[in-house]
Amino acid sequence: MIAALSLPRVLDRVNDRTVMLPAAFILTGVLIALAFGTTAAPGLWAWPALLAAWTVLGATSSAILTPSGRLLRRSATAADLPAAFAAQFSLTHSCWLLTYPLAGWLASKGGMPIATAALAAVALSAAVTARVIWPREDPDQLDHLHDELPAEHPHVRDAIPTRDGWWHGHDYRIDSLHSRWPSPRRASESV
């Protein structure tokens, strides 16, 4: 809760990627540490270590999940937000629907080290995928090319004509005119 409640102030100073990606890798590291820790003989250290791990897992989960609404708002128009939030809800809950039973099944069949290591592998693959596909520079306004719109279309009224279409920039959202993220080409490459 402390992490989730402090995130709005943190996100006023840094971008979402700067918070979410390190949290994803820290979460993975804690799961790896738990996988090794659960192989050791319990001692006086076990409960404090487990409570510390749970605390870090909760804080990193909050740092990953709380800003996701901001990403959806940046990526969809107001009209598409209900569908975007519903899709995000369905995707996250589908992942939980798979990983919770997986964790229980693996723990019952192979023990906690195996279950925790498997969850660490899932978390690591998600963190690496996010790092690879989420661009380091992720501005709100993106310059892009429209090669399918006619010259009289109101959306390209102030666009720069190029041999390939119309080049312009604005706050970018996936919508009926923008079905995918633009490639990083420059207007000078198309003129």
PDB file of C-alpha atoms in Angstrom:
ATOM      1  CA  MET A   1       0.000   0.000   0.000  1.00  0.00           C
ATOM      2  CA  ILE A   2       2.846   2.381   0.818  1.00  0.00           C
ATOM      3  CA  ALA A   3       4.358   1.796  -2.642  1.00  0.00           C
ATOM      4  CA  ALA A   4       1.022   2.250  -4.412  1.00  0.00           C
ATOM      5  CA  LEU A   5       0.171   5.408  -2.465  1.00  0.00           C
ATOM      6  CA  SER A   6       3.603   6.976  -3.033  1.00  0.00           C
ATOM      7  CA  LEU A   7       3.666   6.257  -6.781  1.00  0.00           C
ATOM      8  CA  PRO A   8       1.702   9.352  -7.905  1.00  0.00           C
ATOM      9  CA  ARG A   9       4.393  11.620  -6.425  1.00  0.00           C
ATOM     10  CA  VAL A  10       7.175   9.481  -7.860  1.00  0.00           C
ATOM     11  CA  LEU A  11       5.555   9.396 -11.315  1.00  0.00           C
ATOM     12  CA  ASP A  12       5.330  13.192 -11.315  1.00  0.00           C
ATOM     13  CA  ARG A  13       9.163  13.200 -11.446  1.00  0.00           C
ATOM     14  CA  VAL A  14      10.012  10.113 -13.528  1.00  0.00           C
ATOM     15  CA  ASN A  15       8.333   8.240 -16.366  1.00  0.00           C
ATOM     16  CA  ASP A  16       6.421   4.978 -16.040  1.00  0.00           C
ATOM     17  CA  ARG A  17       9.160   2.891 -17.679  1.00  0.00           C
ATOM     18  CA  THR A  18      11.728   4.100 -15.128  1.00  0.00           C
ATOM     19  CA  VAL A  19       9.541   2.741 -12.329  1.00  0.00           C
ATOM     20  CA  MET A  20       7.982  -0.343 -13.870  1.00  0.00           C
ATOM     21  CA  LEU A  21      10.967  -2.058 -15.515  1.00  0.00           C
ATOM     22  CA  PRO A  22      13.316  -1.984 -12.505  1.00  0.00           C
ATOM     23  CA  ALA A  23      10.433  -3.209 -10.342  1.00  0.00           C
ATOM     24  CA  ALA A  24       9.912  -6.134 -12.732  1.00  0.00           C
ATOM     25  CA  PHE A  25      13.569  -7.143 -12.495  1.00  0.00           C
ATOM     26  CA  ILE A  26      13.660  -6.685  -8.710  1.00  0.00           C
ATOM     27  CA  LEU A  27      10.557  -8.862  -8.391  1.00  0.00           C
ATOM     28  CA  THR A  28      12.308 -11.510 -10.499  1.00  0.00           C
ATOM     29  CA  GLY A  29      15.410 -11.295  -8.307  1.00  0.00           C
ATOM     30  CA  VAL A  30      13.369 -11.773  -5.142  1.00  0.00           C
ATOM     31  CA  LEU A  31      11.678 -14.832  -6.636  1.00  0.00           C
ATOM     32  CA  ILE A  32      15.079 -16.266  -7.553  1.00  0.00           C
ATOM     33  CA  ALA A  33      16.316 -15.591  -4.000  1.00  0.00           C
ATOM     34  CA  LEU A  34      13.204 -17.312  -2.635  1.00  0.00           C
ATOM     35  CA  ALA A  35      13.850 -20.320  -4.857  1.00  0.00           C
ATOM     36  CA  PHE A  36      17.310 -20.674  -3.328  1.00  0.00           C
ATOM     37  CA  GLY A  37      16.139 -19.712   0.157  1.00  0.00           C
ATOM     38  CA  THR A  38      13.488 -22.418   0.219  1.00  0.00           C
ATOM     39  CA  THR A  39      16.164 -25.065  -0.349  1.00  0.00           C
ATOM     40  CA  ALA A  40      18.007 -24.082   2.851  1.00  0.00           C
ATOM     41  CA  ALA A  41      17.233 -25.538   6.235  1.00  0.00           C
ATOM     42  CA  PRO A  42      14.929 -23.192   8.150  1.00  0.00           C
ATOM     43  CA  GLY A  43      16.378 -21.239  11.036  1.00  0.00           C
ATOM     44  CA  LEU A  44      15.780 -18.049  12.960  1.00  0.00           C
ATOM     45  CA  TRP A  45      16.408 -16.140   9.734  1.00  0.00           C
ATOM     46  CA  ALA A  46      13.539 -17.814   7.802  1.00  0.00           C
ATOM     47  CA  TRP A  47      10.523 -15.798   9.010  1.00  0.00           C
ATOM     48  CA  PRO A  48      12.197 -12.375   8.817  1.00  0.00           C
ATOM     49  CA  ALA A  49      13.566 -13.250   5.361  1.00  0.00           C
ATOM     50  CA  LEU A  50      10.147 -14.443   4.182  1.00  0.00           C
ATOM     51  CA  LEU A  51       8.436 -11.297   5.514  1.00  0.00           C
ATOM     52  CA  ALA A  52      11.041  -9.104   3.819  1.00  0.00           C
ATOM     53  CA  ALA A  53      10.553 -11.003   0.546  1.00  0.00           C
ATOM     54  CA  TRP A  54       6.770 -10.643   0.758  1.00  0.00           C
ATOM     55  CA  THR A  55       7.147  -6.931   1.417  1.00  0.00           C
ATOM     56  CA  VAL A  56       9.404  -6.440  -1.597  1.00  0.00           C
ATOM     57  CA  LEU A  57       7.161  -8.608  -3.785  1.00  0.00           C
ATOM     58  CA  GLY A  58       4.150  -6.514  -2.764  1.00  0.00           C
ATOM     59  CA  ALA A  59       5.948  -3.211  -3.350  1.00  0.00           C
ATOM     60  CA  THR A  60       7.303  -4.262  -6.743  1.00  0.00           C
ATOM     61  CA  SER A  61       3.924  -5.655  -7.789  1.00  0.00           C
ATOM     62  CA  SER A  62       2.376  -2.286  -6.917  1.00  0.00           C
ATOM     63  CA  ALA A  63       5.099  -0.467  -8.850  1.00  0.00           C
ATOM     64  CA  ILE A  64       4.317  -2.597 -11.891  1.00  0.00           C
ATOM     65  CA  LEU A  65       0.526  -2.687 -11.730  1.00  0.00           C
ATOM     66  CA  THR A  66      -0.397   0.775 -10.437  1.00  0.00           C
ATOM     67  CA  PRO A  67       1.014   2.783 -13.388  1.00  0.00           C
ATOM     68  CA  SER A  68      -0.585   0.458 -15.935  1.00  0.00           C
ATOM     69  CA  GLY A  69      -3.727   2.599 -15.971  1.00  0.00           C
ATOM     70  CA  ARG A  70      -1.625   5.591 -16.998  1.00  0.00           C
ATOM     71  CA  LEU A  71      -0.202   3.594 -19.900  1.00  0.00           C
ATOM     72  CA  LEU A  72      -3.671   2.647 -21.064  1.00  0.00           C
ATOM     73  CA  ARG A  73      -4.835   6.261 -20.884  1.00  0.00           C
ATOM     74  CA  ARG A  74      -1.850   7.346 -22.976  1.00  0.00           C
ATOM     75  CA  SER A  75      -2.466   4.614 -25.539  1.00  0.00           C
ATOM     76  CA  ALA A  76      -6.201   4.800 -26.214  1.00  0.00           C
ATOM     77  CA  THR A  77      -8.768   7.453 -26.967  1.00  0.00           C
ATOM     78  CA  ALA A  78     -11.444   8.272 -24.407  1.00  0.00           C
ATOM     79  CA  ALA A  79     -14.003   6.296 -26.406  1.00  0.00           C
ATOM     80  CA  ASP A  80     -11.744   3.217 -26.424  1.00  0.00           C
ATOM     81  CA  LEU A  81     -10.734   3.355 -22.743  1.00  0.00           C
ATOM     82  CA  PRO A  82     -13.483   1.024 -21.449  1.00  0.00           C
ATOM     83  CA  ALA A  83     -12.421  -1.633 -23.952  1.00  0.00           C
ATOM     84  CA  ALA A  84      -8.718  -1.068 -23.201  1.00  0.00           C
ATOM     85  CA  PHE A  85      -9.274  -1.382 -19.444  1.00  0.00           C
ATOM     86  CA  ALA A  86     -11.453  -4.463 -19.955  1.00  0.00           C
ATOM     87  CA  ALA A  87      -8.763  -6.050 -22.132  1.00  0.00           C
ATOM     88  CA  GLN A  88      -6.061  -5.257 -19.567  1.00  0.00           C
ATOM     89  CA  PHE A  89      -8.220  -6.679 -16.767  1.00  0.00           C
ATOM     90  CA  SER A  90      -8.862  -9.829 -18.804  1.00  0.00           C
ATOM     91  CA  LEU A  91      -5.185 -10.241 -19.703  1.00  0.00           C
ATOM     92  CA  THR A  92      -3.888  -9.827 -16.154  1.00  0.00           C
ATOM     93  CA  HIS A  93      -6.533 -12.119 -14.704  1.00  0.00           C
ATOM     94  CA  SER A  94      -5.869 -14.719 -17.405  1.00  0.00           C
ATOM     95  CA  CYS A  95      -2.202 -14.671 -16.427  1.00  0.00           C
ATOM     96  CA  TRP A  96      -3.137 -15.111 -12.780  1.00  0.00           C
ATOM     97  CA  LEU A  97      -5.575 -17.861 -13.745  1.00  0.00           C
ATOM     98  CA  LEU A  98      -2.621 -19.738 -15.243  1.00  0.00           C
ATOM     99  CA  THR A  99       0.133 -18.928 -12.748  1.00  0.00           C
ATOM    100  CA  TYR A 100      -1.726 -19.464  -9.471  1.00  0.00           C
ATOM    101  CA  PRO A 101      -2.687 -23.086 -10.283  1.00  0.00           C
ATOM    102  CA  LEU A 102       0.770 -23.609 -11.830  1.00  0.00           C
ATOM    103  CA  ALA A 103       2.422 -22.459  -8.602  1.00  0.00           C
ATOM    104  CA  GLY A 104       0.194 -24.706  -6.488  1.00  0.00           C
ATOM    105  CA  TRP A 105       0.649 -27.721  -8.731  1.00  0.00           C
ATOM    106  CA  LEU A 106       4.427 -27.299  -8.952  1.00  0.00           C
ATOM    107  CA  ALA A 107       4.693 -26.773  -5.183  1.00  0.00           C
ATOM    108  CA  SER A 108       2.701 -29.935  -4.492  1.00  0.00           C
ATOM    109  CA  LYS A 109       4.628 -32.043  -7.030  1.00  0.00           C
ATOM    110  CA  GLY A 110       8.143 -30.609  -6.857  1.00  0.00           C
ATOM    111  CA  GLY A 111       8.264 -28.453  -3.746  1.00  0.00           C
ATOM    112  CA  MET A 112       8.563 -24.732  -3.119  1.00  0.00           C
ATOM    113  CA  PRO A 113      11.995 -24.297  -4.748  1.00  0.00           C
ATOM    114  CA  ILE A 114      10.677 -25.644  -8.067  1.00  0.00           C
ATOM    115  CA  ALA A 115       7.470 -23.591  -7.905  1.00  0.00           C
ATOM    116  CA  THR A 116       9.307 -20.393  -7.018  1.00  0.00           C
ATOM    117  CA  ALA A 117      11.936 -20.970  -9.707  1.00  0.00           C
ATOM    118  CA  ALA A 118       9.188 -21.484 -12.314  1.00  0.00           C
ATOM    119  CA  LEU A 119       7.477 -18.245 -11.266  1.00  0.00           C
ATOM    120  CA  ALA A 120      10.856 -16.490 -11.419  1.00  0.00           C
ATOM    121  CA  ALA A 121      11.270 -17.762 -14.991  1.00  0.00           C
ATOM    122  CA  VAL A 122       7.824 -16.429 -15.931  1.00  0.00           C
ATOM    123  CA  ALA A 123       8.599 -13.069 -14.299  1.00  0.00           C
ATOM    124  CA  LEU A 124      11.997 -12.863 -15.988  1.00  0.00           C
ATOM    125  CA  SER A 125      10.540 -13.592 -19.421  1.00  0.00           C
ATOM    126  CA  ALA A 126       7.911 -10.882 -18.889  1.00  0.00           C
ATOM    127  CA  ALA A 127      10.502  -8.350 -17.669  1.00  0.00           C
ATOM    128  CA  VAL A 128      12.869  -9.043 -20.573  1.00  0.00           C
ATOM    129  CA  THR A 129      10.008  -8.862 -23.081  1.00  0.00           C
ATOM    130  CA  ALA A 130       8.860  -5.528 -21.644  1.00  0.00           C
ATOM    131  CA  ARG A 131      12.394  -4.132 -21.775  1.00  0.00           C
ATOM    132  CA  VAL A 132      12.806  -5.203 -25.404  1.00  0.00           C
ATOM    133  CA  ILE A 133       9.462  -4.010 -26.787  1.00  0.00           C
ATOM    134  CA  TRP A 134       8.977  -0.844 -24.701  1.00  0.00           C
ATOM    135  CA  PRO A 135      11.081   1.912 -26.266  1.00  0.00           C
ATOM    136  CA  ARG A 136      13.409   3.846 -23.981  1.00  0.00           C
ATOM    137  CA  GLU A 137      12.101   7.086 -25.482  1.00  0.00           C
ATOM    138  CA  ASP A 138       8.316   6.965 -25.287  1.00  0.00           C
ATOM    139  CA  PRO A 139       7.007  10.480 -25.916  1.00  0.00           C
ATOM    140  CA  ASP A 140       3.316  11.337 -25.880  1.00  0.00           C
ATOM    141  CA  GLN A 141       3.588  13.117 -29.230  1.00  0.00           C
ATOM    142  CA  LEU A 142       4.823  10.964 -32.092  1.00  0.00           C
ATOM    143  CA  ASP A 143       5.678  11.991 -35.612  1.00  0.00           C
ATOM    144  CA  HIS A 144       4.299   9.508 -38.103  1.00  0.00           C
ATOM    145  CA  LEU A 145       3.266   8.948 -41.705  1.00  0.00           C
ATOM    146  CA  HIS A 146      -0.238   8.456 -43.081  1.00  0.00           C
ATOM    147  CA  ASP A 147      -0.019   6.772 -46.457  1.00  0.00           C
ATOM    148  CA  GLU A 148      -3.676   5.779 -46.673  1.00  0.00           C
ATOM    149  CA  LEU A 149      -5.466   9.109 -46.167  1.00  0.00           C
ATOM    150  CA  PRO A 150      -6.489  11.416 -49.026  1.00  0.00           C
ATOM    151  CA  ALA A 151      -5.207  15.005 -49.105  1.00  0.00           C
ATOM    152  CA  GLU A 152      -8.599  16.417 -48.167  1.00  0.00           C
ATOM    153  CA  HIS A 153      -8.932  14.325 -45.000  1.00  0.00           C
ATOM    154  CA  PRO A 154      -9.223  16.636 -41.943  1.00  0.00           C
ATOM    155  CA  HIS A 155      -6.690  14.598 -39.951  1.00  0.00           C
ATOM    156  CA  VAL A 156      -3.843  15.495 -42.327  1.00  0.00           C
ATOM    157  CA  ARG A 157      -4.866  19.122 -42.862  1.00  0.00           C
ATOM    158  CA  ASP A 158      -1.602  20.474 -41.359  1.00  0.00           C
ATOM    159  CA  ALA A 159       0.595  17.517 -42.344  1.00  0.00           C
ATOM    160  CA  ILE A 160       3.713  17.748 -44.505  1.00  0.00           C
ATOM    161  CA  PRO A 161       3.214  16.140 -47.914  1.00  0.00           C
ATOM    162  CA  THR A 162       5.852  13.518 -48.791  1.00  0.00           C
ATOM    163  CA  ARG A 163       6.227  11.075 -51.680  1.00  0.00           C
ATOM    164  CA  ASP A 164       4.875   8.336 -49.384  1.00  0.00           C
ATOM    165  CA  GLY A 165       1.953  10.168 -47.780  1.00  0.00           C
ATOM    166  CA  TRP A 166       1.366  12.770 -45.074  1.00  0.00           C
ATOM    167  CA  TRP A 167       3.847  13.360 -42.242  1.00  0.00           C
ATOM    168  CA  HIS A 168       2.717  14.939 -38.978  1.00  0.00           C
ATOM    169  CA  GLY A 169       2.793  14.526 -35.221  1.00  0.00           C
ATOM    170  CA  HIS A 170       0.363  14.700 -32.311  1.00  0.00           C
ATOM    171  CA  ASP A 171      -0.520  12.950 -29.058  1.00  0.00           C
ATOM    172  CA  TYR A 172      -0.601   9.417 -30.348  1.00  0.00           C
ATOM    173  CA  ARG A 173      -3.401   6.991 -29.527  1.00  0.00           C
ATOM    174  CA  ILE A 174      -4.426   3.737 -31.125  1.00  0.00           C
ATOM    175  CA  ASP A 175      -7.719   4.502 -32.875  1.00  0.00           C
ATOM    176  CA  SER A 176      -9.439   4.127 -36.241  1.00  0.00           C
ATOM    177  CA  LEU A 177      -6.766   6.288 -37.940  1.00  0.00           C
ATOM    178  CA  HIS A 178      -3.817   4.754 -36.057  1.00  0.00           C
ATOM    179  CA  SER A 179      -4.084   0.967 -35.892  1.00  0.00           C
ATOM    180  CA  ARG A 180      -0.468   0.373 -34.801  1.00  0.00           C
ATOM    181  CA  TRP A 181       2.523   2.230 -33.373  1.00  0.00           C
ATOM    182  CA  PRO A 182       4.459   4.179 -36.002  1.00  0.00           C
ATOM    183  CA  SER A 183       7.876   3.150 -37.228  1.00  0.00           C
ATOM    184  CA  PRO A 184      10.698   5.511 -36.201  1.00  0.00           C
ATOM    185  CA  ARG A 185      11.171   6.966 -39.713  1.00  0.00           C
ATOM    186  CA  ARG A 186      11.737  10.664 -40.192  1.00  0.00           C
ATOM    187  CA  ALA A 187       9.965  12.982 -42.628  1.00  0.00           C
ATOM    188  CA  SER A 188      13.266  13.618 -44.452  1.00  0.00           C
ATOM    189  CA  GLU A 189      13.460   9.905 -45.341  1.00  0.00           C
ATOM    190  CA  SER A 190      10.081  10.080 -47.091  1.00  0.00           C
ATOM    191  CA  VAL A 191      10.415  13.401 -48.950  1.00  0.00           C
TER     192      VAL A 191
END
